[in-house]
Short mmCIF file of C-alpha atoms in Angstrom, two decimals:
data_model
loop_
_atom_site.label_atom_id
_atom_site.label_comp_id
_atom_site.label_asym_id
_atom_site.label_seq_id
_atom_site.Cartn_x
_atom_site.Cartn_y
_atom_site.Cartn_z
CA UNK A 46 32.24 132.19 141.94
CA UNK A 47 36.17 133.19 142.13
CA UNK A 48 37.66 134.54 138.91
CA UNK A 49 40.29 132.29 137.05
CA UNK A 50 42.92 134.44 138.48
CA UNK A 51 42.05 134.11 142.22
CA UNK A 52 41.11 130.47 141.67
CA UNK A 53 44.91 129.74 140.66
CA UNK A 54 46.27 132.83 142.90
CA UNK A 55 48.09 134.33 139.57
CA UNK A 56 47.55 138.04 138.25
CA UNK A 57 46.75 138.38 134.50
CA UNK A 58 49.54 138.83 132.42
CA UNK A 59 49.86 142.72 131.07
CA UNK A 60 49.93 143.02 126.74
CA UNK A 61 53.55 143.56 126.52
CA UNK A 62 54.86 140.36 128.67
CA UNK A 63 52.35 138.26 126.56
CA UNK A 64 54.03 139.51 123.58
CA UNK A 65 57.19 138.88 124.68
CA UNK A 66 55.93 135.34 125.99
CA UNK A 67 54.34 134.55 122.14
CA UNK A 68 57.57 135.96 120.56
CA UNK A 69 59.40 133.31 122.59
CA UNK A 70 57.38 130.23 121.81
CA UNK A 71 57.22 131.39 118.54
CA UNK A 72 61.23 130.96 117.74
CA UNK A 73 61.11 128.11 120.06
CA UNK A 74 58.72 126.53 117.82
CA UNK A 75 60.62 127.63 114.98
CA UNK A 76 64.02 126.18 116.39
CA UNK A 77 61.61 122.56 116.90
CA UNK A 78 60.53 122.21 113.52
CA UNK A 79 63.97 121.72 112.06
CA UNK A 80 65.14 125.19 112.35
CA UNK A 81 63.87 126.97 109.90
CA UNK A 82 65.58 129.84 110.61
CA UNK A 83 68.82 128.03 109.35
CA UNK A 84 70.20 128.22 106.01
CA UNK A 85 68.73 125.01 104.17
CA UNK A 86 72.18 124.16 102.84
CA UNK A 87 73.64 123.45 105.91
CA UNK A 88 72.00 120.80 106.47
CA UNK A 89 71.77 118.71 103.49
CA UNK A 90 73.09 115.66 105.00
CA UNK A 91 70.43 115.26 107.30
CA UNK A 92 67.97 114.82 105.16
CA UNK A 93 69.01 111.43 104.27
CA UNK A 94 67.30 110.09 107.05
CA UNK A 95 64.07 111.24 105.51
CA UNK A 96 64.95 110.07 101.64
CA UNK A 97 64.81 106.85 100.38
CA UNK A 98 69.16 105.94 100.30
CA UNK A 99 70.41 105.95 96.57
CA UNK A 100 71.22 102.63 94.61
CA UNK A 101 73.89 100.34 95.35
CA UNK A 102 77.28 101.11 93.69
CA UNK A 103 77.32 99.01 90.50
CA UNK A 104 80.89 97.48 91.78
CA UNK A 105 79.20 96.08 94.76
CA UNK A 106 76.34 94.63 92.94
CA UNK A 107 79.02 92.85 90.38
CA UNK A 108 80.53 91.38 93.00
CA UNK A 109 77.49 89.25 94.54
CA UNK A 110 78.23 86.09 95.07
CA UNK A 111 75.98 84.17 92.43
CA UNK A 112 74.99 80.76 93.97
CA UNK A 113 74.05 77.65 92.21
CA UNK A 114 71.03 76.48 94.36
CA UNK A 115 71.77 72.58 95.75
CA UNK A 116 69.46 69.92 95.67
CA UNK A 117 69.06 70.20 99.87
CA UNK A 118 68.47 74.20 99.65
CA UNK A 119 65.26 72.95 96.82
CA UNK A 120 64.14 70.41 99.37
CA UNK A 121 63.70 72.52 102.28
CA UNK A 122 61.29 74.54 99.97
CA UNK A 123 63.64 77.95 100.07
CA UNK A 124 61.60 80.86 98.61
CA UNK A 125 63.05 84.20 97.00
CA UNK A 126 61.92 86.40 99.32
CA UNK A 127 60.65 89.14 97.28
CA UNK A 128 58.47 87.30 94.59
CA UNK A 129 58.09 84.62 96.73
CA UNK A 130 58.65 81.80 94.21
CA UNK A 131 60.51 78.52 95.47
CA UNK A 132 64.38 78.12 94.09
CA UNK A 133 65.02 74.89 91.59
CA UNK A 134 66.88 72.95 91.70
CA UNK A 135 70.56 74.04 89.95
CA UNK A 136 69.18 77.73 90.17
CA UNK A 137 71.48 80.28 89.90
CA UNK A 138 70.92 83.17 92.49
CA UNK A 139 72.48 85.79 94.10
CA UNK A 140 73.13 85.98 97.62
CA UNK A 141 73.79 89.48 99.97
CA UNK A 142 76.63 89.96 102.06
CA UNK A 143 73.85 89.18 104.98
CA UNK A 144 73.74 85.59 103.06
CA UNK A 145 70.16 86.57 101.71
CA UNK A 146 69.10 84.78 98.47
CA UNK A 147 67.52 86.08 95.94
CA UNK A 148 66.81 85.50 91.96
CA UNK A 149 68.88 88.02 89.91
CA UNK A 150 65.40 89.81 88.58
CA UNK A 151 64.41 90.15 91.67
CA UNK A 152 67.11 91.58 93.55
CA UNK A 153 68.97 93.49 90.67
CA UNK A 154 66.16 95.99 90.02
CA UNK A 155 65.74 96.24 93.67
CA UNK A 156 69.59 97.50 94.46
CA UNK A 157 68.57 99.68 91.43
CA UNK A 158 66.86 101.69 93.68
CA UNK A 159 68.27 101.87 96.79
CA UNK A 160 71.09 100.16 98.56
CA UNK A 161 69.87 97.25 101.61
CA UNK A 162 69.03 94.05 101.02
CA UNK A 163 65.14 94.19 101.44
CA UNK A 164 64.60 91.65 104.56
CA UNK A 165 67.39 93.36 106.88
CA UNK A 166 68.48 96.41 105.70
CA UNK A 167 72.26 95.67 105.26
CA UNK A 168 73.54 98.67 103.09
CA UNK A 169 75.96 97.89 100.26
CA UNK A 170 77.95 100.71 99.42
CA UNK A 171 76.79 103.68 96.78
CA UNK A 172 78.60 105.62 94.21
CA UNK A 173 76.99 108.91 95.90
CA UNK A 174 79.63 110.67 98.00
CA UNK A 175 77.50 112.75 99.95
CA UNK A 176 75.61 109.39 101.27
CA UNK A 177 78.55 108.19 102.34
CA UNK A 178 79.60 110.73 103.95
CA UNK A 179 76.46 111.20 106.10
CA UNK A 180 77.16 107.05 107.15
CA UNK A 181 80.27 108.48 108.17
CA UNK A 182 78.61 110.83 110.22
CA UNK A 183 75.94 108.85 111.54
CA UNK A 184 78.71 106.04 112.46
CA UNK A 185 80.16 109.03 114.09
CA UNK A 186 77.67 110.12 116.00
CA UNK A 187 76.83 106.77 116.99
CA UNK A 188 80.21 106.28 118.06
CA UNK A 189 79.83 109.72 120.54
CA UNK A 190 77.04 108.62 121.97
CA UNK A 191 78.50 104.91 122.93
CA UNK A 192 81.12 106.54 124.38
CA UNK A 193 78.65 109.33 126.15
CA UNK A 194 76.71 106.29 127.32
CA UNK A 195 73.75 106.30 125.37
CA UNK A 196 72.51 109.64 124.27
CA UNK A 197 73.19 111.51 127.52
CA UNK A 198 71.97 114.87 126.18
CA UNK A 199 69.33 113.62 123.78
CA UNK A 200 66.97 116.20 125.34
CA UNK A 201 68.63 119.00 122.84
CA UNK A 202 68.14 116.70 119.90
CA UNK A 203 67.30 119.66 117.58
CA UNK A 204 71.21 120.90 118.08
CA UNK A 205 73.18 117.59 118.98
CA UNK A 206 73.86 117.09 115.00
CA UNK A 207 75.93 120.83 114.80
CA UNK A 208 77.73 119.91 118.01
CA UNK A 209 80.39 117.15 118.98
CA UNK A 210 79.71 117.93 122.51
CA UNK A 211 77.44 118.89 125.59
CA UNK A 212 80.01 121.17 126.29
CA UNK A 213 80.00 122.54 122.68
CA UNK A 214 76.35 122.85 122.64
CA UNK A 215 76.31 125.04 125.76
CA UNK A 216 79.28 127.32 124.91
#
């Protein structure tokens, strides 16, 4: 029976190339698992994508539309969609920017908590500046990458958020 080596016509690898070959795929994998090797702060903003957003900005709540439920809206058996309940008839409720209704103790305590309307996700602005500034980004980079064509160099995702650029990236 041929050795491994002869099998695949390839000569064992001597110590010191293997250790430069581990020492390699170890930083690689380093670089992969959100580059650790980075200072933490600079990149703060990205880990909004991994955090629940921050409540809705208590000016944009205020200015919900409130809505006095009509006798057609109670007929066709409309439900608040978090507690499930039908609206009455002469109900007041407040309705989303994305024309979701909802009853005020339902939806109030919900933009509490975080800032999209629970079936679609439309944000409402927040009072935290640094979340707005990473939608700014993220509008940004969406921006880049409809211009790029889609995400042209998505294949160096672990970089493409410090760059503005292929180009950049490759300097």
């Amino acid at each position: 029976m041929a050795s491994y080596f002869d099998e695949h016509n390839c000569e064992p690898t001597n110590p010191d190339e293997q250790y430069r070959q581990n020492a390699l795929l170890e930083l690689a994998r380093s670089l992969m698992q959100g580059l650790d090797l980075m200072d933490p702060g600079t990149l703060d903003l990205s880990d909004w994508d991994q955090r629940l957003p921050p409540p809705a900005a208590k000016a944009a709540v205020q200015k919900l539309t409130v809505v006095i439920i009509s006798p057609e809206q109670a007929d066709k058996g409309l439900k608040c969609p978090v507690c499930l309940l039908e609206f009455e008839e002469q109900e007041t409720v407040r309705e989303m920017p994305c024309k979701h209704l909802f009853h005020s103790g339902c939806i109030l305590p919900w933009l509490g908590k975080t800032n999209s309307c629970p079936l679609c996700r439309l944000e409402l602005p927040t009072d935290n500046p640094d979340y707005e500034e990473f939608k700014k980004d993220k509008e940004r980079q969406r921006q880049r990458e409809h211009r790029l064509g889609g995400p042209a160099w998505s294949h160096v995702h672990v970089m493409a958020p410090l760059f503005d650029s292929p180009e950049e990236y490759f300097k």
